[in-house]
PDB file of C-alpha atoms in Angstrom:
ATOM      1  CA  MET A   1       0.000   0.000   0.000  1.00 35.00           C
ATOM      2  CA  THR A   2       1.485   3.347  -1.046  1.00 37.00           C
ATOM      3  CA  PRO A   3       1.594   6.398   1.284  1.00 37.00           C
ATOM      4  CA  TRP A   4      -0.929   8.189  -0.917  1.00 35.00           C
ATOM      5  CA  THR A   5      -3.298   5.201  -0.752  1.00 34.00           C
ATOM      6  CA  CYS A   6      -2.962   5.273   3.036  1.00 38.00           C
ATOM      7  CA  LYS A   7      -3.664   8.972   3.008  1.00 38.00           C
ATOM      8  CA  ALA A   8      -6.812   8.489   0.909  1.00 37.00           C
ATOM      9  CA  LEU A   9      -8.050   5.827   3.321  1.00 33.00           C
ATOM     10  CA  ALA A  10      -7.377   8.057   6.302  1.00 37.00           C
ATOM     11  CA  LEU A  11      -9.336  10.887   4.692  1.00 36.00           C
ATOM     12  CA  ALA A  12     -12.306   8.810   3.553  1.00 36.00           C
ATOM     13  CA  ALA A  13     -14.083   9.172   6.905  1.00 33.00           C
ATOM     14  CA  LEU A  14     -14.038  12.949   6.537  1.00 35.00           C
ATOM     15  CA  LEU A  15     -16.405  13.012   3.554  1.00 32.00           C
ATOM     16  CA  ALA A  16     -19.504  13.142   5.760  1.00 34.00           C
ATOM     17  CA  MET A  17     -18.863  16.781   6.614  1.00 37.00           C
ATOM     18  CA  THR A  18     -20.769  19.239   4.380  1.00 37.00           C
ATOM     19  CA  GLY A  19     -20.531  22.986   3.902  1.00 39.00           C
ATOM     20  CA  PRO A  20     -24.100  23.811   5.037  1.00 37.00           C
ATOM     21  CA  ALA A  21     -23.697  21.676   8.159  1.00 37.00           C
ATOM     22  CA  ALA A  22     -20.492  23.446   9.088  1.00 36.00           C
ATOM     23  CA  ALA A  23     -22.020  26.872   8.465  1.00 42.00           C
ATOM     24  CA  GLN A  24     -24.851  26.202  10.944  1.00 40.00           C
ATOM     25  CA  ALA A  25     -22.774  24.597  13.692  1.00 49.00           C
ATOM     26  CA  ASP A  26     -21.335  26.185  16.799  1.00 87.00           C
ATOM     27  CA  LEU A  27     -17.841  27.556  17.104  1.00 93.00           C
ATOM     28  CA  THR A  28     -15.301  25.501  19.063  1.00 94.00           C
ATOM     29  CA  ILE A  29     -12.316  27.434  20.399  1.00 95.00           C
ATOM     30  CA  ARG A  30      -9.216  25.297  20.152  1.00 94.00           C
ATOM     31  CA  GLU A  31      -6.733  27.907  21.364  1.00 96.00           C
ATOM     32  CA  GLU A  32      -6.543  31.584  22.289  1.00 97.00           C
ATOM     33  CA  ARG A  33      -4.030  34.081  23.656  1.00 96.00           C
ATOM     34  CA  SER A  34      -3.739  37.757  24.496  1.00 97.00           C
ATOM     35  CA  VAL A  35      -1.913  39.986  22.002  1.00 97.00           C
ATOM     36  CA  THR A  36      -1.257  43.734  21.997  1.00 97.00           C
ATOM     37  CA  VAL A  37      -1.647  45.339  18.552  1.00 97.00           C
ATOM     38  CA  ASP A  38      -0.515  48.968  18.255  1.00 94.00           C
ATOM     39  CA  GLY A  39      -1.077  49.466  21.978  1.00 95.00           C
ATOM     40  CA  THR A  40      -4.556  47.897  21.985  1.00 97.00           C
ATOM     41  CA  PRO A  41      -5.180  44.591  23.804  1.00 98.00           C
ATOM     42  CA  GLU A  42      -6.723  41.844  21.699  1.00 98.00           C
ATOM     43  CA  VAL A  43      -7.501  38.146  21.988  1.00 98.00           C
ATOM     44  CA  TRP A  44      -6.447  35.949  19.082  1.00 98.00           C
ATOM     45  CA  GLN A  45      -8.244  32.639  18.598  1.00 97.00           C
ATOM     46  CA  VAL A  46      -7.939  29.452  16.601  1.00 97.00           C
ATOM     47  CA  ALA A  47     -11.486  28.131  16.211  1.00 97.00           C
ATOM     48  CA  TRP A  48     -13.300  25.320  14.420  1.00 96.00           C
ATOM     49  CA  LEU A  49     -16.611  26.169  12.769  1.00 95.00           C
ATOM     50  CA  GLY A  50     -18.811  23.109  12.636  1.00 93.00           C
ATOM     51  CA  PRO A  51     -17.886  19.435  13.000  1.00 91.00           C
ATOM     52  CA  VAL A  52     -14.257  18.455  13.527  1.00 91.00           C
ATOM     53  CA  ARG A  53     -12.945  15.128  12.250  1.00 88.00           C
ATOM     54  CA  ASP A  54      -9.883  13.096  13.173  1.00 85.00           C
ATOM     55  CA  TYR A  55      -7.079  12.923  10.633  1.00 83.00           C
ATOM     56  CA  CYS A  56      -4.607  10.006  10.540  1.00 79.00           C
ATOM     57  CA  GLU A  57      -5.939   8.977  13.929  1.00 74.00           C
ATOM     58  CA  ALA A  58      -4.080   6.988  16.568  1.00 65.00           C
ATOM     59  CA  VAL A  59      -6.392   3.974  16.206  1.00 71.00           C
ATOM     60  CA  SER A  60      -4.698   3.252  12.853  1.00 73.00           C
ATOM     61  CA  PRO A  61      -0.969   3.762  13.535  1.00 70.00           C
ATOM     62  CA  GLU A  62      -0.052   1.823  10.395  1.00 72.00           C
ATOM     63  CA  VAL A  63      -1.643   4.740   8.521  1.00 72.00           C
ATOM     64  CA  ALA A  64      -0.562   7.496  10.903  1.00 71.00           C
ATOM     65  CA  MET A  65       3.111   6.535  10.563  1.00 69.00           C
ATOM     66  CA  THR A  66       3.231   6.728   6.746  1.00 72.00           C
ATOM     67  CA  PRO A  67       5.110   9.662   5.139  1.00 66.00           C
ATOM     68  CA  ALA A  68       1.835  11.152   3.896  1.00 67.00           C
ATOM     69  CA  CYS A  69       0.420  11.309   7.417  1.00 73.00           C
ATOM     70  CA  ALA A  70       3.446  11.613   9.660  1.00 66.00           C
ATOM     71  CA  LEU A  71       3.436  15.404  10.107  1.00 70.00           C
ATOM     72  CA  PHE A  72      -0.330  15.583  10.609  1.00 74.00           C
ATOM     73  CA  ALA A  73      -0.880  12.355  12.518  1.00 70.00           C
ATOM     74  CA  ARG A  74      -3.531  12.457  15.227  1.00 79.00           C
ATOM     75  CA  GLY A  75      -4.630  15.738  13.758  1.00 86.00           C
ATOM     76  CA  GLN A  76      -7.956  17.466  13.214  1.00 90.00           C
ATOM     77  CA  ALA A  77      -9.691  18.634  10.048  1.00 91.00           C
ATOM     78  CA  GLY A  78     -12.632  20.932   9.486  1.00 93.00           C
ATOM     79  CA  ARG A  79     -13.466  24.514   8.701  1.00 95.00           C
ATOM     80  CA  LEU A  80     -10.972  26.709  10.545  1.00 96.00           C
ATOM     81  CA  LEU A  81     -11.174  30.389  11.483  1.00 97.00           C
ATOM     82  CA  LEU A  82      -8.358  32.547  12.857  1.00 97.00           C
ATOM     83  CA  ARG A  83      -9.969  35.418  14.770  1.00 97.00           C
ATOM     84  CA  ARG A  84      -9.089  38.692  16.481  1.00 98.00           C
ATOM     85  CA  LEU A  85     -11.314  40.073  19.237  1.00 97.00           C
ATOM     86  CA  ARG A  86     -11.307  43.443  21.007  1.00 97.00           C
ATOM     87  CA  GLY A  87     -13.456  43.801  24.078  1.00 96.00           C
ATOM     88  CA  GLY A  88     -15.143  40.519  23.221  1.00 94.00           C
ATOM     89  CA  THR A  89     -16.111  41.664  19.707  1.00 95.00           C
ATOM     90  CA  VAL A  90     -14.704  39.997  16.592  1.00 96.00           C
ATOM     91  CA  VAL A  91     -12.874  42.648  14.539  1.00 97.00           C
ATOM     92  CA  ASP A  92     -11.145  40.371  12.043  1.00 97.00           C
ATOM     93  CA  GLN A  93     -11.159  36.751  10.975  1.00 96.00           C
ATOM     94  CA  PHE A  94      -9.230  34.754   8.396  1.00 97.00           C
ATOM     95  CA  ASP A  95      -9.927  31.382   6.800  1.00 96.00           C
ATOM     96  CA  PRO A  96      -6.631  29.619   5.915  1.00 95.00           C
ATOM     97  CA  ALA A  97      -8.301  26.873   3.831  1.00 93.00           C
ATOM     98  CA  PRO A  98      -6.820  28.004   0.457  1.00 89.00           C
ATOM     99  CA  ALA A  99      -3.386  26.873   1.676  1.00 88.00           C
ATOM    100  CA  PHE A 100      -4.670  23.274   1.822  1.00 85.00           C
ATOM    101  CA  LYS A 101      -5.930  22.941  -1.754  1.00 74.00           C
ATOM    102  CA  GLY A 102      -3.027  20.664  -2.663  1.00 64.00           C
ATOM    103  CA  MET A 103      -3.899  17.952  -0.143  1.00 69.00           C
ATOM    104  CA  GLY A 104      -4.868  15.516  -2.904  1.00 64.00           C
ATOM    105  CA  GLU A 105      -7.722  13.154  -3.630  1.00 65.00           C
ATOM    106  CA  GLY A 106     -10.398  12.963  -0.937  1.00 64.00           C
ATOM    107  CA  TRP A 107      -9.818  16.455   0.402  1.00 73.00           C
ATOM    108  CA  THR A 108     -12.854  18.739   0.646  1.00 76.00           C
ATOM    109  CA  GLU A 109     -12.877  22.375  -0.451  1.00 82.00           C
ATOM    110  CA  GLY A 110     -12.885  24.774   2.471  1.00 89.00           C
ATOM    111  CA  TRP A 111     -11.205  22.490   5.006  1.00 91.00           C
ATOM    112  CA  SER A 112      -8.068  23.180   6.988  1.00 93.00           C
ATOM    113  CA  LEU A 113      -5.900  20.768   8.917  1.00 91.00           C
ATOM    114  CA  LEU A 114      -4.013  21.064  12.200  1.00 92.00           C
ATOM    115  CA  PRO A 115      -1.792  18.576  14.017  1.00 87.00           C
ATOM    116  CA  ARG A 116      -3.032  17.650  17.469  1.00 86.00           C
ATOM    117  CA  HIS A 117      -1.241  14.950  19.473  1.00 83.00           C
ATOM    118  CA  MET A 118       2.508  14.435  19.082  1.00 79.00           C
ATOM    119  CA  VAL A 119       3.859  11.352  17.287  1.00 78.00           C
ATOM    120  CA  ARG A 120       6.636   9.451  19.067  1.00 80.00           C
ATOM    121  CA  ASP A 121       9.171   7.044  17.622  1.00 80.00           C
ATOM    122  CA  ASP A 122       7.985   4.071  19.694  1.00 85.00           C
ATOM    123  CA  ASP A 123       4.265   4.540  19.006  1.00 83.00           C
ATOM    124  CA  TYR A 124       3.887   1.546  16.708  1.00 82.00           C
ATOM    125  CA  GLU A 125       5.545  -0.838  19.177  1.00 88.00           C
ATOM    126  CA  ARG A 126       3.451   0.506  22.057  1.00 89.00           C
ATOM    127  CA  TRP A 127       0.260   0.066  19.991  1.00 86.00           C
ATOM    128  CA  LEU A 128       1.168  -3.564  19.246  1.00 88.00           C
ATOM    129  CA  GLU A 129       1.937  -4.208  22.902  1.00 92.00           C
ATOM    130  CA  ASP A 130      -1.315  -2.815  24.366  1.00 91.00           C
ATOM    131  CA  GLU A 131      -3.704  -0.965  22.049  1.00 86.00           C
ATOM    132  CA  GLY A 132      -6.018   0.269  24.807  1.00 90.00           C
ATOM    133  CA  ALA A 133      -3.226   1.658  26.968  1.00 92.00           C
ATOM    134  CA  PHE A 134      -1.630   3.264  23.927  1.00 86.00           C
ATOM    135  CA  LEU A 135      -4.825   5.058  22.855  1.00 86.00           C
ATOM    136  CA  ARG A 136      -5.384   6.373  26.380  1.00 89.00           C
ATOM    137  CA  ALA A 137      -1.799   7.627  26.527  1.00 89.00           C
ATOM    138  CA  VAL A 138      -2.163   9.462  23.221  1.00 84.00           C
ATOM    139  CA  GLN A 139      -5.262  11.301  24.445  1.00 86.00           C
ATOM    140  CA  GLU A 140      -3.304  12.528  27.488  1.00 88.00           C
ATOM    141  CA  ARG A 141      -0.614  14.163  25.351  1.00 87.00           C
ATOM    142  CA  PRO A 142      -0.810  17.965  25.124  1.00 88.00           C
ATOM    143  CA  THR A 143      -2.449  19.540  22.091  1.00 86.00           C
ATOM    144  CA  ALA A 144      -0.020  21.085  19.619  1.00 89.00           C
ATOM    145  CA  THR A 145       0.202  24.864  19.956  1.00 93.00           C
ATOM    146  CA  VAL A 146      -0.633  27.012  16.924  1.00 94.00           C
ATOM    147  CA  LEU A 147      -0.355  30.560  18.280  1.00 97.00           C
ATOM    148  CA  GLU A 148       3.406  30.670  18.793  1.00 97.00           C
ATOM    149  CA  LEU A 149       4.056  34.302  17.880  1.00 97.00           C
ATOM    150  CA  TYR A 150       7.364  35.474  16.427  1.00 97.00           C
ATOM    151  CA  ASP A 151       8.651  38.194  14.119  1.00 97.00           C
ATOM    152  CA  TYR A 152       9.175  36.280  10.863  1.00 97.00           C
ATOM    153  CA  ASN A 153       9.055  39.310   8.542  1.00 96.00           C
ATOM    154  CA  ARG A 154      11.402  41.389  10.711  1.00 97.00           C
ATOM    155  CA  ASP A 155       9.054  44.340  11.203  1.00 96.00           C
ATOM    156  CA  GLY A 156       9.854  44.542  14.917  1.00 95.00           C
ATOM    157  CA  LYS A 157       6.551  42.972  16.012  1.00 95.00           C
ATOM    158  CA  ALA A 158       6.214  39.360  17.147  1.00 96.00           C
ATOM    159  CA  GLN A 159       2.773  38.899  15.588  1.00 96.00           C
ATOM    160  CA  GLU A 160       3.171  36.048  13.100  1.00 97.00           C
ATOM    161  CA  PHE A 161       2.656  32.311  13.550  1.00 97.00           C
ATOM    162  CA  LEU A 162       3.187  29.249  11.383  1.00 96.00           C
ATOM    163  CA  ILE A 163       0.602  26.817  10.051  1.00 94.00           C
ATOM    164  CA  ARG A 164       1.783  23.509   8.645  1.00 89.00           C
ATOM    165  CA  THR A 165       0.192  23.195   5.205  1.00 86.00           C
ATOM    166  CA  GLU A 166       1.693  20.122   3.563  1.00 77.00           C
ATOM    167  CA  THR A 167       4.293  17.398   3.655  1.00 66.00           C
ATOM    168  CA  GLY A 168       7.162  18.072   1.262  1.00 65.00           C
ATOM    169  CA  PRO A 169       9.818  15.753  -0.204  1.00 60.00           C
ATOM    170  CA  SER A 170      11.274  13.201   2.228  1.00 61.00           C
ATOM    171  CA  GLY A 171       8.464  13.922   4.696  1.00 61.00           C
ATOM    172  CA  ARG A 172       9.679  17.455   5.421  1.00 72.00           C
ATOM    173  CA  GLY A 173       7.000  19.776   6.773  1.00 82.00           C
ATOM    174  CA  LEU A 174       6.135  22.940   4.845  1.00 87.00           C
ATOM    175  CA  TYR A 175       4.583  25.976   6.526  1.00 93.00           C
ATOM    176  CA  ALA A 176       2.780  29.206   5.682  1.00 95.00           C
ATOM    177  CA  ALA A 177       3.064  32.158   8.065  1.00 97.00           C
ATOM    178  CA  VAL A 178      -0.011  34.109   9.179  1.00 97.00           C
ATOM    179  CA  GLY A 179       0.305  37.689  10.334  1.00 97.00           C
ATOM    180  CA  LEU A 180      -1.165  41.167  10.004  1.00 96.00           C
ATOM    181  CA  ILE A 181      -1.183  42.271   6.376  1.00 93.00           C
ATOM    182  CA  GLY A 182      -2.502  45.801   5.968  1.00 91.00           C
ATOM    183  CA  GLY A 183      -4.090  45.546   9.412  1.00 94.00           C
ATOM    184  CA  LYS A 184      -5.847  42.237   8.648  1.00 97.00           C
ATOM    185  CA  LEU A 185      -4.865  38.634   9.268  1.00 97.00           C
ATOM    186  CA  GLY A 186      -3.474  36.977   6.158  1.00 96.00           C
ATOM    187  CA  PHE A 187      -0.635  34.891   4.767  1.00 96.00           C
ATOM    188  CA  LEU A 188       2.821  36.399   4.555  1.00 97.00           C
ATOM    189  CA  HIS A 189       4.081  36.550   0.968  1.00 96.00           C
ATOM    190  CA  SER A 190       7.205  37.531  -0.898  1.00 95.00           C
ATOM    191  CA  THR A 191       7.537  40.965  -2.483  1.00 94.00           C
ATOM    192  CA  GLY A 192       7.656  39.335  -5.917  1.00 91.00           C
ATOM    193  CA  ARG A 193       4.564  37.141  -5.457  1.00 91.00           C
ATOM    194  CA  PRO A 194       1.981  39.041  -3.414  1.00 92.00           C
ATOM    195  CA  ASP A 195      -0.749  36.845  -4.910  1.00 90.00           C
ATOM    196  CA  ARG A 196       0.118  33.702  -2.957  1.00 90.00           C
ATOM    197  CA  ALA A 197       1.267  32.515   0.449  1.00 93.00           C
ATOM    198  CA  LEU A 198       4.969  31.983   0.941  1.00 94.00           C
ATOM    199  CA  VAL A 199       5.429  28.330   1.935  1.00 92.00           C
ATOM    200  CA  LEU A 200       8.760  27.252   3.430  1.00 93.00           C
ATOM    201  CA  PRO A 201      10.279  24.592   5.687  1.00 92.00           C
ATOM    202  CA  ARG A 202      10.278  25.566   9.355  1.00 92.00           C
ATOM    203  CA  ASP A 203      14.068  25.925   9.513  1.00 93.00           C
ATOM    204  CA  ILE A 204      13.988  28.548   6.742  1.00 95.00           C
ATOM    205  CA  TRP A 205      11.323  30.548   8.605  1.00 96.00           C
ATOM    206  CA  VAL A 206      13.405  30.303  11.778  1.00 96.00           C
ATOM    207  CA  ALA A 207      16.514  31.528   9.955  1.00 96.00           C
ATOM    208  CA  LEU A 208      14.594  34.532   8.588  1.00 96.00           C
ATOM    209  CA  ARG A 209      13.252  35.244  12.068  1.00 97.00           C
ATOM    210  CA  ASP A 210      16.651  35.028  13.745  1.00 97.00           C
ATOM    211  CA  ARG A 211      18.936  36.762  11.272  1.00 94.00           C
ATOM    212  CA  GLY A 212      16.886  38.118   8.367  1.00 95.00           C
ATOM    213  CA  GLY A 213      18.987  36.412   5.734  1.00 86.00           C
ATOM    214  CA  PRO A 214      20.271  35.921   3.228  1.00 95.00           C
ATOM    215  CA  VAL A 215      19.087  32.320   3.581  1.00 94.00           C
ATOM    216  CA  ALA A 216      19.603  29.830   0.754  1.00 91.00           C
ATOM    217  CA  GLN A 217      17.164  27.026   0.027  1.00 88.00           C
ATOM    218  CA  THR A 218      17.902  24.384  -2.614  1.00 85.00           C
ATOM    219  CA  LYS A 219      14.760  23.410  -4.508  1.00 82.00           C
ATOM    220  CA  THR A 220      16.352  20.970  -6.960  1.00 80.00           C
ATOM    221  CA  ALA A 221      19.936  19.715  -6.838  1.00 82.00           C
ATOM    222  CA  CYS A 222      22.039  18.586  -9.774  1.00 82.00           C
ATOM    223  CA  GLY A 223      21.240  14.949 -10.445  1.00 73.00           C
ATOM    224  CA  ASP A 224      17.954  14.860  -8.531  1.00 73.00           C
ATOM    225  CA  THR A 225      15.789  12.429 -10.507  1.00 61.00           C
ATOM    226  CA  GLY A 226      17.994  13.079 -13.514  1.00 60.00           C
ATOM    227  CA  ALA A 227      17.709  16.879 -13.268  1.00 61.00           C
ATOM    228  CA  SER A 228      20.060  18.875 -15.514  1.00 80.00           C
ATOM    229  CA  LEU A 229      19.290  22.074 -13.600  1.00 82.00           C
ATOM    230  CA  ARG A 230      19.953  23.158 -10.044  1.00 84.00           C
ATOM    231  CA  SER A 231      17.299  25.486  -8.630  1.00 87.00           C
ATOM    232  CA  GLU A 232      17.657  27.537  -5.449  1.00 89.00           C
ATOM    233  CA  GLN A 233      16.082  30.439  -3.612  1.00 91.00           C
ATOM    234  CA  ILE A 234      17.811  33.228  -1.705  1.00 94.00           C
ATOM    235  CA  LEU A 235      15.527  34.752   0.924  1.00 96.00           C
ATOM    236  CA  THR A 236      15.801  37.914   3.016  1.00 96.00           C
ATOM    237  CA  ALA A 237      13.482  39.556   5.552  1.00 97.00           C
ATOM    238  CA  ALA A 238      13.606  43.203   6.678  1.00 96.00           C
ATOM    239  CA  ASP A 239      11.137  45.925   7.638  1.00 96.00           C
ATOM    240  CA  GLY A 240       8.123  43.658   7.136  1.00 95.00           C
ATOM    241  CA  ARG A 241       9.104  42.613   3.607  1.00 96.00           C
ATOM    242  CA  ILE A 242      10.317  39.188   2.508  1.00 97.00           C
ATOM    243  CA  GLY A 243      12.356  39.061  -0.679  1.00 96.00           C
ATOM    244  CA  VAL A 244      12.881  35.860  -2.654  1.00 94.00           C
ATOM    245  CA  LYS A 245      15.332  35.542  -5.537  1.00 93.00           C
ATOM    246  CA  GLY A 246      15.236  32.400  -7.646  1.00 90.00           C
ATOM    247  CA  ARG A 247      18.362  31.112  -9.374  1.00 90.00           C
ATOM    248  CA  ASP A 248      18.695  28.325 -11.929  1.00 90.00           C
ATOM    249  CA  TYR A 249      22.039  26.709 -12.715  1.00 89.00           C
ATOM    250  CA  GLU A 250      22.915  24.374 -15.569  1.00 88.00           C
ATOM    251  CA  CYS A 251      24.543  21.155 -14.408  1.00 86.00           C
ATOM    252  CA  ALA A 252      27.356  19.487 -16.317  1.00 79.00           C
ATOM    253  CA  LEU A 253      29.272  16.411 -15.236  1.00 76.00           C
ATOM    254  CA  GLY A 254      32.681  17.260 -13.805  1.00 73.00           C
ATOM    255  CA  THR A 255      32.224  21.045 -13.827  1.00 79.00           C
ATOM    256  CA  PRO A 256      30.664  23.512 -11.372  1.00 83.00           C
ATOM    257  CA  PRO A 257      27.013  24.528 -12.046  1.00 84.00           C
ATOM    258  CA  VAL A 258      26.691  27.573 -14.324  1.00 87.00           C
ATOM    259  CA  LEU A 259      24.164  30.318 -13.500  1.00 88.00           C
ATOM    260  CA  LYS A 260      21.572  30.498 -16.306  1.00 86.00           C
ATOM    261  CA  ALA A 261      18.725  32.612 -14.891  1.00 88.00           C
ATOM    262  CA  GLU A 262      17.861  34.812 -11.896  1.00 86.00           C
ATOM    263  CA  TYR A 263      14.338  35.985 -11.103  1.00 85.00           C
ATOM    264  CA  ASP A 264      11.933  37.085  -8.382  1.00 83.00           C
ATOM    265  CA  GLY A 265      10.535  34.050  -6.610  1.00 70.00           C
TER     266      GLY A 265
END
C-alpha cells in the first residue's frame, strides 16, 4: 500500500462533513491568547466552525506513521477560522483553507488541517503491545500549539505564527506564516509574489526570524531524478518585507554549475 493510498483511506471518513452543516454549527475554540496590537489589547483565537474530524488517527498507527500522514498524525480537520477580538467583539477573521488545496484526492474544499497529538518514535511498538493503553496515553498528550508568535518578517513585532500546510519531499513539513497584512490577518508573501502565500520549511522561517537572511534554500539539486538544472532560492526579511530571488544553474558532469537565470521568486 502506497503512502498516498494510506492517506486516501485516512481521509475517507471525513467526507460526511458538508458545507451547510459546518455553516450552521457552533464555534469551538481550540486555542486563544492575548496579544497587543498597536497598543490595543486583543484576543487571538484558533477556532473550528462546525464538525471536527480526526485525521490520521491513533487507532490506525499503520496509517498514521506513513510519510503522507506523519506530520499531521492524530490531527484534526474541518473549517478553521483565525480570529481577532477586542473587548469581546470579533474585529477580524481569516480562513486559511486556500493553503490546503493541494492535499490531494479525498480532500474537501474549504477544510483546513491542524496537528493535534505528538507522534513518538515508539508509538507503533506501544500500539502492538497494548492498544487500549496506547490510545489512552495518546489522548493525554498535550495539544499542539498554533499561536506561537514570532517576528518572521522582521518588522519589529512578534505577531506572526506558522501553520503547517503540507508534507514536502522526504516527509519534510512545509509551513505558511499568518500575520497582520494591511491591518488584517493573512498569509505572509514575498515581495515578488503578493498573490500567494509563501510556503517554506520551518528551519527557513526560523533563519529569517533570527537573522533576516540571506538564507539559501535548494529546490532541486544537480542529479535529482535526472535533473540537468539546479534550482535555489535566496531569501531575506527586513522591515516587514520578505524578498525571494530564484536562481537556476545548468549542471554538467565534472564542472561547477553555471548560473543560467535569476528571477523574483
